[in-house]
Amino acid sequence: MTFSFRRTTALLATSTLMSLGTLTGHAHAADQMEIMERQIRAMQAQLNTMKKEHNEEVKRARAVLAHQREDAENNPYGQRNSYIGSHPQSNAPLITVRKGTGGPDIGRPASDRADITSWSDFQRATAQDEEVTVGGVKIGFPKGRPTIQSSDGAYALSIGLAFHEDFGGFFNSGPRKGEARGAFNSFTSNMRRLRIPFMFRYKNWVAAVTPDFGANHNDGYVGLYEGNLNYTGFRNTILTAGYFQPRVTEEDSESSNDFFTLERPSITDMVRNIAAGDARFSVGGLHYEKRWWVAGYFTGQEWGHRNGSDNGSTYYGGGSSSTVDSQTGGTLRVAGRPVATKDWDVHLGASAISAFRVACNTGTDANHCSRSTSFGQRPEFDIGEANLAATGGISNAAQVWAAGPELGVRWNRLIVKGEYYHVGVQRSGPGLKSAGFQGWYGSAAYTIFGDPRMYNYKSGAFGAPGVSNKEEFNPALNQWGALEVVGHYSVIDLNSGLNEANAKNVIRGGQQTVWTGGLNWYPNRHFRFMLDYSHFIVSRSMQTTNLYGRTGNSIAARIQAGF
């Protein structure tokens, strides 16, 4: 690499000999001095080129030495470690951050339950949200839910939150003379839901456990919303076994984080509780496509239903230690989407549910049991108030069923939907006739600003408005989230056989009508503030709180967080 004088001398000698040979052969063709001058100039040019090459080699050598000195200063033990067999160092950083690519669910609220998806869908959802990798472990927020997973996504643990705190009260709702007042607070509060969904995944196998610290109409109860095993390996299909909320009716197929108003319309709540509802033992599955959806489940008892230690321990009336034959039933729901465009969605569906065999409880005679059922609904504000419309116990109930259609239409920012259901109770016994009840509702929602509600084909129902990152509440940037105005009209008729001669066939549960209007504000995808006003009218029933018919009003608010 050094400049060599011997090399230069050899080159000069070679050039001189060649020149002499040329001079000898052409002495008479050109002047000897001119030839020598040309040869000297050629040798000088060759020397300059060699000097430049030498200088470049020196620069490269100095750069290598400087880099080696810098490495030695930064890691003085590196050479020693190489001798003692140190592990090879990876060029990948310990912590990396990958931005999300976005997706159709970006900006929409998270579900109020474990979000069961196939392994491939889970990986796609992970790619849509920001992800941090720490030493090969991925920490991300698919659909806004904190998730820890292995590098290949085969193992994953997700933790969520559904927090609904309700407060408000009733006014101009007092009883008539001779009626009991009932629990109609002028102001109170209730932790309506406080669910913490845990989801454990191994590829297409998913276990979901969701305790609920708001598991009753009044604060102070802890229950289970779901505990089940799921398999998602078949295309667009989820198979489930365990305690679960079977999807039946359009309203019940929505997440409670997406409801138009604080509570479901009374008829859908009444129907789902026949053989579905929260924490119902279920075995079945659902399948979805972009244009249709179907689900069916065999169902049993609710969680805690045979536990008599606290008859208020479960959400729908508590357990009983006298149950000797638990309920069995089933649900079926089919939905279609015949129109699906940018501006229009049309939803058509039907739901059916049945308790094939009502639970049998022993009474004073431990050797015999009886099967009975009952229906009752609050005026669609759940802060511990009493039922005004209620049937009381219906004895000798062999089977209970309900069925009805669903219809919904979305046009741009406006959604209108409704459902109707007929409820039947088959009775066994001399002189007893079947009882029949009915109910319906119509709801509307209009998104004033923010991303409007859209159809969610994976649940066969409408979802909540969305708030993109550029629309999240920030007054300094003139960003206000999303705001919608909502309303619904809801009716249940719990009267049956009012003109029957046999008093055992007369059921006067009353007819309840509720008008509700409200506003929902979403500062971002994780939080919502709701305000509802309701006016209710209930015809007389057999309840001591409603002997002559009763009307009233309520104002209710909710603060909601979902992850």
Coordinates of C-alpha atoms in Angstrom, one line a residue, residues 39 43 58 64-65 83 144 160 218 233 260 283 293 304 316 328 333 335 353 361 376 424 432 434 447 476 516 526 532:
Q39 CA 7.7 9.9 -23.2
M43 CA 5.7 9.1 -17.3
V58 CA -3.9 6.3 3.1
V64 CA -10.5 2.3 9.6
L65 CA -8.1 3.1 12.4
Y83 CA -12.0 -14.2 23.5
G144 CA -58.3 -0.1 21.3
G160 CA -60.5 -4.7 28.4
N218 CA -78.3 -1.8 42.7
G233 CA -60.5 -21.9 13.0
F260 CA -78.7 4.4 21.2
V283 CA -73.3 -24.3 23.3
W293 CA -75.5 -13.5 9.5
G304 CA -75.5 -18.8 39.9
Y316 CA -82.1 -11.4 36.7
T328 CA -83.1 -25.9 28.9
R333 CA -81.2 -15.5 14.8
A335 CA -80.1 -11.5 9.5
I353 CA -86.0 -18.0 21.4
N361 CA -88.5 -25.8 41.9
G376 CA -91.7 -7.6 34.4
G424 CA -96.1 -17.2 24.3
L432 CA -105.5 -23.5 31.8
S434 CA -101.8 -20.5 26.9
T447 CA -75.0 11.8 13.8
A476 CA -57.7 24.6 20.6
T516 CA -87.1 8.6 25.1
H526 CA -62.9 5.3 24.4
D532 CA -81.7 10.8 28.2

